[in-house]
Coordinates of N, CA and C in Angstrom, one line a residue:
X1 N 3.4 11.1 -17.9 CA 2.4 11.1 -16.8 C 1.7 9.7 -16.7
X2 N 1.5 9.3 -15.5 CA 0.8 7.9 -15.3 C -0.6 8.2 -14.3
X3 N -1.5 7.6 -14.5 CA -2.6 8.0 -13.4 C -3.1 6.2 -13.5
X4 N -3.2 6.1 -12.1 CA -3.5 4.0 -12.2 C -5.0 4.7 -10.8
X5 N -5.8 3.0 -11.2 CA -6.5 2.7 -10.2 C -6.7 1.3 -9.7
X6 N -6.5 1.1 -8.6 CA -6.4 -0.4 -8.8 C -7.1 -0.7 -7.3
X7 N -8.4 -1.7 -7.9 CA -9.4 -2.7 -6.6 C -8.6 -4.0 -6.2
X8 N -8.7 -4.3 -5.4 CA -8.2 -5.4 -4.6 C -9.3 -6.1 -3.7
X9 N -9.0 -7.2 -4.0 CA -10.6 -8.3 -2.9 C -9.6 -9.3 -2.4
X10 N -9.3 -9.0 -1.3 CA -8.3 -9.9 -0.1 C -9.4 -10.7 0.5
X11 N -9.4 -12.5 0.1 CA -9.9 -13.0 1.2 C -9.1 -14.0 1.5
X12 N -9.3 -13.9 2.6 CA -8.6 -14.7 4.0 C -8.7 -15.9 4.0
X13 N -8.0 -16.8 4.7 CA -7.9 -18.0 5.0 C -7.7 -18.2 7.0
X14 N -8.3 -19.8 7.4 CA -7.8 -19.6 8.4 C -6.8 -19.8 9.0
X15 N -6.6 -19.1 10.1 CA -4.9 -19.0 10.9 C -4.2 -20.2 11.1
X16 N -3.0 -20.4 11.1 CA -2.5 -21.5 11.1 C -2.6 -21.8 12.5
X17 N -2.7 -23.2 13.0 CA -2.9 -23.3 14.8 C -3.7 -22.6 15.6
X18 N -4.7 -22.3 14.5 CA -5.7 -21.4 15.6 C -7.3 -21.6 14.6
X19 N -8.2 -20.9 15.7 CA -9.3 -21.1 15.2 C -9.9 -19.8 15.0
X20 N -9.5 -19.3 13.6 CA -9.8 -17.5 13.5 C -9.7 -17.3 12.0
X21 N -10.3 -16.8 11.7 CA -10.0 -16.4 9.7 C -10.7 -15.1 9.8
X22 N -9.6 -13.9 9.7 CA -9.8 -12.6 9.1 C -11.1 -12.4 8.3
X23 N -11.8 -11.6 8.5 CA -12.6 -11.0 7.3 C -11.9 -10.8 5.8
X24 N -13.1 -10.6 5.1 CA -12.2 -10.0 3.9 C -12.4 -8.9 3.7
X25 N -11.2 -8.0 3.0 CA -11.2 -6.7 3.1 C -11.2 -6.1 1.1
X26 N -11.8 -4.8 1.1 CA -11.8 -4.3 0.0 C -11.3 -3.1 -0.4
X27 N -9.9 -2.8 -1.1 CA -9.4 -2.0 -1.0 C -9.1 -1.2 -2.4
X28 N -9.2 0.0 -2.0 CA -9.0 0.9 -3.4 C -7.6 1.8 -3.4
X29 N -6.4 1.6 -4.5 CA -6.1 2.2 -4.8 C -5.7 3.2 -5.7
X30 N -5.0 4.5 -5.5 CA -5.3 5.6 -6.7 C -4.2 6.2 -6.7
X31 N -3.5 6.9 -8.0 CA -2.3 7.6 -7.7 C -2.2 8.2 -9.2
X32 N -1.2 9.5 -9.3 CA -1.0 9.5 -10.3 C 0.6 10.0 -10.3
X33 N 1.2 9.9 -11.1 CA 3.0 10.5 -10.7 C 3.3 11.1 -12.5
X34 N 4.7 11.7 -12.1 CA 4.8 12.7 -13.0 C 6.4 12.1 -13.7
X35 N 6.4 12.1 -14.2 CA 8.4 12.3 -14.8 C 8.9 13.0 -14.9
X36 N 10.2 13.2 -14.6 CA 10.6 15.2 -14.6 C 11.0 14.7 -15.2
X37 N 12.2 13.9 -15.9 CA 13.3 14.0 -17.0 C 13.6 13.1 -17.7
X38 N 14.6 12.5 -18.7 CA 14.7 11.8 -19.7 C 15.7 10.3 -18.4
X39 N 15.9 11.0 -17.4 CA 16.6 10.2 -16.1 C 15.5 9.2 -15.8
X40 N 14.6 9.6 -15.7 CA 13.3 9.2 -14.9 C 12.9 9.2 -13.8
X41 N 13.4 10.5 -13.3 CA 13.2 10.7 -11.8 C 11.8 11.5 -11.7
X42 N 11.1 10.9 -10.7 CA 9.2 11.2 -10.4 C 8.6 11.1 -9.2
X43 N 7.8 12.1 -9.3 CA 7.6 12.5 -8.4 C 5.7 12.0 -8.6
X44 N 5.1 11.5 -7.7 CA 3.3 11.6 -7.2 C 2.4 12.4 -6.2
X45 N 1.3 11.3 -6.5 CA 0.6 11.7 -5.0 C -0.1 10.5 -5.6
X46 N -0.4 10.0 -4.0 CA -2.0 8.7 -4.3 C -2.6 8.6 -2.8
X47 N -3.4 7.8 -3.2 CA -4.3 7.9 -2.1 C -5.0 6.4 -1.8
X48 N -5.6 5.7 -0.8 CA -6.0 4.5 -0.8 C -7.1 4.5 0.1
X49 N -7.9 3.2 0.0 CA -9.2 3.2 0.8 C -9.5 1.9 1.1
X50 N -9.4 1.1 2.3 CA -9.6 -0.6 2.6 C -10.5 -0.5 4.0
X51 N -11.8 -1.7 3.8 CA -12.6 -1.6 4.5 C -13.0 -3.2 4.2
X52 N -12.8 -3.9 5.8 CA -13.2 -5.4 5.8 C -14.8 -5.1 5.5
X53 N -15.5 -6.4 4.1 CA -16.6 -6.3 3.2 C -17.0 -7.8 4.8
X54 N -16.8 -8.6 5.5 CA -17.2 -9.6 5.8 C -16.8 -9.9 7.2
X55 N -17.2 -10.3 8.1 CA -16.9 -10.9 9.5 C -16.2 -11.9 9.5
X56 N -15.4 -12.0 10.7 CA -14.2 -12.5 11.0 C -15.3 -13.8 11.5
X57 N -14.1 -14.7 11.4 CA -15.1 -15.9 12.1 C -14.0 -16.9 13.3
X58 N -14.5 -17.7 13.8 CA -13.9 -18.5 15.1 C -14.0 -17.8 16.2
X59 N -13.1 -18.3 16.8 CA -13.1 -18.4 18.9 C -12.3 -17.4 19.3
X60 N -11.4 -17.1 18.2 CA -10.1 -16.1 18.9 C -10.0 -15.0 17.7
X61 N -9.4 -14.1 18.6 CA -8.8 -12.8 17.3 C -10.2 -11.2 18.3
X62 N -9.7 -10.5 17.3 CA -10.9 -9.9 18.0 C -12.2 -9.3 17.5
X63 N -12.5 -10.0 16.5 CA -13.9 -9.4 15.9 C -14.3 -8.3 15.5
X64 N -13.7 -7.4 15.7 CA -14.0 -5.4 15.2 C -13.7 -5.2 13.9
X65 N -14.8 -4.8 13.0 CA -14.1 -4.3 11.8 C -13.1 -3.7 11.7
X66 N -12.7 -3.3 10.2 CA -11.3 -2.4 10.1 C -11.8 -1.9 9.1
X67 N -10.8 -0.3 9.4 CA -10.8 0.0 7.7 C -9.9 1.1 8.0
X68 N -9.6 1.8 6.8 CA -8.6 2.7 6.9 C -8.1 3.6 5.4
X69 N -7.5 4.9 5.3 CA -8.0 5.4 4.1 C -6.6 6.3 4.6
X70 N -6.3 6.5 3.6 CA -4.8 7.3 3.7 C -4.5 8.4 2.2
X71 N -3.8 9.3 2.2 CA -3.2 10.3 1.1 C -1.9 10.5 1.0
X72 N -1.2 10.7 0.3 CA 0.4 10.8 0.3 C 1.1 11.8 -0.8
X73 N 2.0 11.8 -0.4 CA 3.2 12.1 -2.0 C 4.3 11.2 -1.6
X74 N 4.9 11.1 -3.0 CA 6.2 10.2 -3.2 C 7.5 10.6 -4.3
X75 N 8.6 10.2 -4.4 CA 9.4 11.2 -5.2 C 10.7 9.7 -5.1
X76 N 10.9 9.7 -6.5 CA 12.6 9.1 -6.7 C 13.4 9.6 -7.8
X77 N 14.4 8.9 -7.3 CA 15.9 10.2 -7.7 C 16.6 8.7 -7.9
X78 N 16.8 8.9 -9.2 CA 18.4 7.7 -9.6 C 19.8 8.5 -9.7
X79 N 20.2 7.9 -8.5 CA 21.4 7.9 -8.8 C 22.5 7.8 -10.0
X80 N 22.2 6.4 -10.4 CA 22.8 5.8 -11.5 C 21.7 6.0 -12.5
X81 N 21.6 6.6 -13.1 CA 20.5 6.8 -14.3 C 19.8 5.4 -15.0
X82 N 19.0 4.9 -14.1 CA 17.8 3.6 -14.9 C 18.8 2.5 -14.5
X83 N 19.2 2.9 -13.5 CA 20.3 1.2 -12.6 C 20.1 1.3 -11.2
X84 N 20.3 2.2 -10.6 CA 19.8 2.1 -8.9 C 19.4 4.2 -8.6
X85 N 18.7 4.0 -7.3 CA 18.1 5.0 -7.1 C 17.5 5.1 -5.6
X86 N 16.9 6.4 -5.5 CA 16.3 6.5 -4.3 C 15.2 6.8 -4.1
X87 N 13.8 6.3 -3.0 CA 12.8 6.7 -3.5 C 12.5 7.3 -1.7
X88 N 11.2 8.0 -1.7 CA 10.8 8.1 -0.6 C 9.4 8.6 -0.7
X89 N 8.5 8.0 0.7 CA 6.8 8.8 0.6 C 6.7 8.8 2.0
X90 N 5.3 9.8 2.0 CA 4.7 9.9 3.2 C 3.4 9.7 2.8
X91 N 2.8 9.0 3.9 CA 1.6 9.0 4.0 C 0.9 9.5 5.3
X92 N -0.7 10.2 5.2 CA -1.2 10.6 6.1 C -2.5 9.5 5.9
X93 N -2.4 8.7 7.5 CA -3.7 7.9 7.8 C -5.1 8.8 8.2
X94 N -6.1 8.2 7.7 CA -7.2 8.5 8.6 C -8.2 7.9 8.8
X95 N -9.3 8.2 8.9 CA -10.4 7.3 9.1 C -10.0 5.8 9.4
X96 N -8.9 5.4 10.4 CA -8.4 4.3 10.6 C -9.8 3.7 12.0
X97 N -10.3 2.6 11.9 CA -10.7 1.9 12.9 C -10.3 0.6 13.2
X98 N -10.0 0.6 14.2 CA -8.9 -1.0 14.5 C -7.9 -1.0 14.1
X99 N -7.2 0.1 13.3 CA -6.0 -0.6 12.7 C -4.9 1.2 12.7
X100 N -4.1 1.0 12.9 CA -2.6 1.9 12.8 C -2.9 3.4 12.0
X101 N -2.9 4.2 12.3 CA -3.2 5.8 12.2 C -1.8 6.3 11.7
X102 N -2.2 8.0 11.8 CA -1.1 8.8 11.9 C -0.2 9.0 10.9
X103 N 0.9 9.1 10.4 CA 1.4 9.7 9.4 C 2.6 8.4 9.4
X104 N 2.8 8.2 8.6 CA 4.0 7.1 7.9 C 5.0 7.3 6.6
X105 N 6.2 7.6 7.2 CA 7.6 7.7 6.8 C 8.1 6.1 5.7
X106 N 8.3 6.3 4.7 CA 9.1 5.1 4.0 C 10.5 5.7 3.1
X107 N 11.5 5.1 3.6 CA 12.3 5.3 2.1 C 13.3 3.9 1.7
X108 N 13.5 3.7 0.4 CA 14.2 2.7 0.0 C 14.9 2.7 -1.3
X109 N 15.8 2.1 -1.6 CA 16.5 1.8 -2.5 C 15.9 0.9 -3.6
X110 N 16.3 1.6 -5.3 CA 15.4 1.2 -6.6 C 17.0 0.4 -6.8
X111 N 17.0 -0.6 -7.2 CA 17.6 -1.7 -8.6 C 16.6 -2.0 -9.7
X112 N 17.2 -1.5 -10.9 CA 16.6 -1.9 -12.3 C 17.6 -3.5 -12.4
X113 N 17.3 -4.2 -13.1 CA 17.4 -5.2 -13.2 C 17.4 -5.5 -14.6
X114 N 18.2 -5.5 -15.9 CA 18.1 -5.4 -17.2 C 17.8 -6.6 -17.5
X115 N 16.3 -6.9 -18.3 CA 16.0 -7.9 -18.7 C 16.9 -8.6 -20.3
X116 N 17.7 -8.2 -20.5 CA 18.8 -8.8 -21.4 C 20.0 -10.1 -20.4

């Protein structure tokens, strides 16, 4: 069993060719996931929370805060036992302001990579 928490403090730089530098944003994330077997196929759930701490600055872009807060499950399946595999999550957005909502589909391919 794994249970993580992890803060993040993104700050921004300004835009290249332009006169704009994002706010900085402050984001929380949280999860915990399970191992079903000696394969290491696992299954979670996590959750996350990001909300710009600071105002955007310059002439362009659009000035509205952001923030956004989401929940999920996730699950991977090795094919090749601890050499390639499959993973997939969903997430449900919410409390999104200024920024991309709604529910979000991911799946992708695991390579272990033997550090020998």
């Amino acid at each position: 069993m794994n249970l993580s928490i992890a803060p993040t403090l993104e700050i921004n730089q300004w835009q290249k060719n332009t006169d704009f530098k994002e706010g900085s944003h402050l984001t929380f994330d949280l999860g915990g996931s399970y191992v079903l077997n000696s394969r290491g196929d696992e299954v979670g759930l996590f959750g996350n929370y990001s909300k710009q701490v600071s105002d955007d600055k310059g002439t362009e872009g659009s000035f509205l805060s952001d923030q956004n807060a989401g929940i999920g499950a996730f699950g991977s399946y090795w094919l090749v036992p601890h050499k390639i595999g499959i993973m997939a999550r969903i997430t449900q957005n919410f409390a999104t302001e200024n920024r991309f909502g709604g529910v979000a589909f991911q799946t992708g391919v695991n390579f272990l990579i033997p550090a020998k």
